[in-house]
PDB file of C-alpha atoms and ligand atoms in Angstrom:
ATOM      1  CA  UNK A 677      23.541 105.380-128.085  1.00  0.00           C
ATOM      2  CA  UNK A 678      22.390 104.664-124.553  1.00  0.00           C
ATOM      3  CA  UNK A 679      19.746 102.297-123.621  1.00  0.00           C
ATOM      4  CA  UNK A 680      16.939 105.301-123.201  1.00  0.00           C
ATOM      5  CA  UNK A 681      17.156 106.889-126.411  1.00  0.00           C
ATOM      6  CA  UNK A 682      14.784 104.563-127.865  1.00  0.00           C
ATOM      7  CA  UNK A 683      12.199 105.294-125.193  1.00  0.00           C
ATOM      8  CA  UNK A 684      10.152 108.113-125.226  1.00  0.00           C
ATOM      9  CA  UNK A 685       8.053 109.674-122.439  1.00  0.00           C
ATOM     10  CA  UNK A 686       4.917 107.753-122.263  1.00  0.00           C
ATOM     11  CA  UNK A 687       1.001 108.862-122.032  1.00  0.00           C
ATOM     12  CA  UNK A 688      -1.495 107.330-119.593  1.00  0.00           C
ATOM     13  CA  UNK A 689      -4.074 106.314-122.143  1.00  0.00           C
ATOM     14  CA  UNK A 690      -5.162 102.616-122.613  1.00  0.00           C
ATOM     15  CA  UNK A 691      -3.835 100.918-125.515  1.00  0.00           C
ATOM     16  CA  UNK A 692      -7.199 100.214-126.763  1.00  0.00           C
ATOM     17  CA  UNK A 693     -10.708 100.294-125.808  1.00  0.00           C
ATOM     18  CA  UNK A 694     -12.035  97.748-123.614  1.00  0.00           C
ATOM     19  CA  UNK A 695     -15.239  96.577-125.049  1.00  0.00           C
ATOM     20  CA  UNK A 696     -16.565  94.468-122.599  1.00  0.00           C
ATOM     21  CA  UNK A 697     -19.659  93.859-125.002  1.00  0.00           C
ATOM     22  CA  UNK A 698     -17.046  92.471-127.550  1.00  0.00           C
ATOM     23  CA  UNK A 699     -15.389  90.496-124.973  1.00  0.00           C
ATOM     24  CA  UNK A 700     -18.390  88.680-123.736  1.00  0.00           C
ATOM     25  CA  UNK A 701     -19.667  88.545-127.555  1.00  0.00           C
ATOM     26  CA  UNK A 702     -16.031  86.812-128.345  1.00  0.00           C
ATOM     27  CA  UNK A 703     -16.694  84.471-125.390  1.00  0.00           C
ATOM     28  CA  UNK A 704     -19.983  83.169-126.115  1.00  0.00           C
ATOM     29  CA  UNK A 705     -18.762  82.609-129.952  1.00  0.00           C
ATOM     30  CA  UNK A 706     -15.909  80.419-128.104  1.00  0.00           C
ATOM     31  CA  UNK A 707     -18.375  78.624-126.372  1.00  0.00           C
ATOM     32  CA  UNK A 708     -20.740  77.823-129.038  1.00  0.00           C
ATOM     33  CA  UNK A 709     -17.371  76.767-131.025  1.00  0.00           C
ATOM     34  CA  UNK A 710     -16.894  74.512-128.105  1.00  0.00           C
ATOM     35  CA  UNK A 711     -20.248  72.917-128.137  1.00  0.00           C
ATOM     36  CA  UNK A 712     -20.769  72.133-131.898  1.00  0.00           C
ATOM     37  CA  UNK A 713     -17.181  70.371-131.666  1.00  0.00           C
ATOM     38  CA  UNK A 714     -18.303  68.474-128.815  1.00  0.00           C
ATOM     39  CA  UNK A 715     -21.323  67.525-130.172  1.00  0.00           C
ATOM     40  CA  UNK A 716     -19.215  66.274-133.489  1.00  0.00           C
ATOM     41  CA  UNK A 717     -17.165  64.140-130.932  1.00  0.00           C
ATOM     42  CA  UNK A 718     -20.278  62.856-129.338  1.00  0.00           C
ATOM     43  CA  UNK A 719     -21.525  61.781-132.671  1.00  0.00           C
ATOM     44  CA  UNK A 720     -18.689  59.629-133.538  1.00  0.00           C
ATOM     45  CA  UNK A 721     -19.221  57.335-130.383  1.00  0.00           C
ATOM     46  CA  UNK A 722     -20.727  53.931-131.800  1.00  0.00           C
ATOM     47  CA  UNK A 723     -23.288  51.297-130.059  1.00  0.00           C
ATOM     48  CA  UNK A 724     -21.284  48.451-128.964  1.00  0.00           C
ATOM     49  CA  UNK A 725     -18.075  50.683-128.218  1.00  0.00           C
ATOM     50  CA  UNK A 726     -16.543  49.575-124.828  1.00  0.00           C
ATOM     51  CA  UNK A 727     -15.421  52.047-122.692  1.00  0.00           C
ATOM     52  CA  UNK A 728     -13.281  52.100-119.772  1.00  0.00           C
ATOM     53  CA  UNK A 729     -14.679  54.672-117.360  1.00  0.00           C
ATOM     54  CA  UNK A 730     -11.881  56.186-114.141  1.00  0.00           C
ATOM     55  CA  UNK A 731     -14.116  56.797-111.352  1.00  0.00           C
ATOM     56  CA  UNK A 732     -14.021  60.331-111.988  1.00  0.00           C
ATOM     57  CA  UNK A 733     -15.226  60.017-115.394  1.00  0.00           C
ATOM     58  CA  UNK A 734     -18.718  58.734-114.853  1.00  0.00           C
ATOM     59  CA  UNK A 735     -21.791  59.859-112.555  1.00  0.00           C
ATOM     60  CA  UNK A 736     -24.774  57.792-111.953  1.00  0.00           C
ATOM     61  CA  UNK A 737     -28.373  58.242-110.489  1.00  0.00           C
ATOM     62  CA  UNK A 738     -28.563  55.171-108.346  1.00  0.00           C
ATOM     63  CA  UNK A 739     -24.749  54.300-108.004  1.00  0.00           C
ATOM     64  CA  UNK A 740     -22.643  57.141-106.704  1.00  0.00           C
ATOM     65  CA  UNK A 741     -19.355  56.269-109.134  1.00  0.00           C
ATOM     66  CA  UNK A 742     -17.381  56.939-105.905  1.00  0.00           C
ATOM     67  CA  UNK A 743     -14.022  54.806-106.256  1.00  0.00           C
ATOM     68  CA  UNK A 744     -15.266  52.459-108.847  1.00  0.00           C
ATOM     69  CA  UNK A 745     -13.930  51.745-112.238  1.00  0.00           C
ATOM     70  CA  UNK A 746     -16.741  50.408-114.991  1.00  0.00           C
ATOM     71  CA  UNK A 747     -16.289  48.992-118.180  1.00  0.00           C
ATOM     72  CA  UNK A 748     -19.407  50.408-120.220  1.00  0.00           C
ATOM     73  CA  UNK A 749     -20.475  48.764-123.749  1.00  0.00           C
ATOM     74  CA  UNK A 750     -22.504  51.858-125.356  1.00  0.00           C
ATOM     75  CA  UNK A 751     -25.717  51.217-126.560  1.00  0.00           C
ATOM     76  CA  UNK A 752     -26.954  55.015-127.275  1.00  0.00           C
ATOM     77  CA  UNK A 753     -25.385  58.348-126.473  1.00  0.00           C
ATOM     78  CA  UNK A 754     -27.793  61.437-125.975  1.00  0.00           C
ATOM     79  CA  UNK A 755     -27.332  64.937-127.084  1.00  0.00           C
ATOM     80  CA  UNK A 756     -26.687  67.416-125.840  1.00  0.00           C
ATOM     81  CA  UNK A 757     -23.234  67.344-123.984  1.00  0.00           C
ATOM     82  CA  UNK A 758     -24.017  68.957-120.441  1.00  0.00           C
ATOM     83  CA  UNK A 759     -21.301  71.292-119.046  1.00  0.00           C
ATOM     84  CA  UNK A 760     -20.220  71.373-115.639  1.00  0.00           C
ATOM     85  CA  UNK A 761     -17.341  73.680-114.880  1.00  0.00           C
ATOM     86  CA  UNK A 762     -16.628  73.752-118.275  1.00  0.00           C
ATOM     87  CA  UNK A 763     -16.544  70.310-118.814  1.00  0.00           C
ATOM     88  CA  UNK A 764     -18.830  68.339-121.026  1.00  0.00           C
ATOM     89  CA  UNK A 765     -20.220  65.050-120.397  1.00  0.00           C
ATOM     90  CA  UNK A 766     -22.747  62.928-121.788  1.00  0.00           C
ATOM     91  CA  UNK A 767     -25.872  60.886-121.109  1.00  0.00           C
ATOM     92  CA  UNK A 768     -24.993  57.258-121.939  1.00  0.00           C
ATOM     93  CA  UNK A 769     -27.297  54.109-122.061  1.00  0.00           C
ATOM     94  CA  UNK A 770     -25.240  50.934-122.353  1.00  0.00           C
ATOM     95  CA  UNK A 771     -24.220  47.677-120.958  1.00  0.00           C
ATOM     96  CA  UNK A 772     -21.822  45.977-118.606  1.00  0.00           C
ATOM     97  CA  UNK A 773     -19.477  43.852-120.653  1.00  0.00           C
ATOM     98  CA  UNK A 774     -21.208  40.610-118.682  1.00  0.00           C
ATOM     99  CA  UNK A 775     -24.224  41.379-120.605  1.00  0.00           C
ATOM    100  CA  UNK A 776     -22.865  39.991-123.801  1.00  0.00           C
ATOM    101  CA  UNK A 777     -22.610  41.051-127.444  1.00  0.00           C
ATOM    102  CA  UNK A 778     -26.034  40.483-128.329  1.00  0.00           C
ATOM    103  CA  UNK A 779     -27.638  41.491-124.601  1.00  0.00           C
ATOM    104  CA  UNK A 780     -31.599  40.254-124.265  1.00  0.00           C
ATOM    105  CA  UNK A 781     -32.702  43.071-122.525  1.00  0.00           C
ATOM    106  CA  UNK A 782     -32.935  47.136-122.746  1.00  0.00           C
ATOM    107  CA  UNK A 783     -29.940  48.835-121.690  1.00  0.00           C
ATOM    108  CA  UNK A 784     -29.075  48.182-118.002  1.00  0.00           C
ATOM    109  CA  UNK A 785     -26.844  50.695-117.743  1.00  0.00           C
ATOM    110  CA  UNK A 786     -27.658  54.421-117.452  1.00  0.00           C
ATOM    111  CA  UNK A 787     -24.797  56.987-116.585  1.00  0.00           C
ATOM    112  CA  UNK A 788     -23.131  60.662-117.255  1.00  0.00           C
ATOM    113  CA  UNK A 789     -19.748  59.940-118.657  1.00  0.00           C
ATOM    114  CA  UNK A 790     -17.131  62.802-119.286  1.00  0.00           C
ATOM    115  CA  UNK A 791     -16.965  63.404-123.298  1.00  0.00           C
ATOM    116  CA  UNK A 792     -13.374  62.919-122.772  1.00  0.00           C
ATOM    117  CA  UNK A 793     -13.363  59.383-121.571  1.00  0.00           C
ATOM    118  CA  UNK A 794     -15.391  58.316-124.772  1.00  0.00           C
ATOM    119  CA  UNK A 795     -13.502  59.908-126.936  1.00  0.00           C
ATOM    120  CA  UNK A 796     -10.464  58.569-125.470  1.00  0.00           C
ATOM    121  CA  UNK A 797     -11.796  55.310-125.829  1.00  0.00           C
ATOM    122  CA  UNK A 798     -12.708  55.908-129.689  1.00  0.00           C
ATOM    123  CA  UNK A 799      -8.944  56.477-130.155  1.00  0.00           C
ATOM    124  CA  UNK A 800      -7.694  53.395-128.737  1.00  0.00           C
ATOM    125  CA  UNK A 801      -9.777  51.128-131.191  1.00  0.00           C
TER     126      UNK A 801
HETATM  127 ZN1   ZN B1350     -27.274  44.881-120.333  1.00  0.00          ZN
END
């Protein structure tokens, strides 16, 4: 039996109908699932958690995070998770470690932190 015996003449019909609407619906469902998952991850972050943020892990309105590492003590995280090019970020209020365990002032650090960095810090506890 030769190698070609198992093959039959093909036709040029596509294997299945490409349904763009269905594809987009599935993609939207995937995104919704991811958002729900990310909110659940964010809700695990607790006040007092110490997070080491690499320069690429945080953004600040006041001081650009360029090339700076920060150690942040979480005071409060805000929903929802924000997405930039598919990467989840969370708005976090907190303190520096210098403020101490019981700071006598309102949160003095206000950053957008990469969700993965927050969750990594959780997993290291
Ligand atoms: Zn502080």
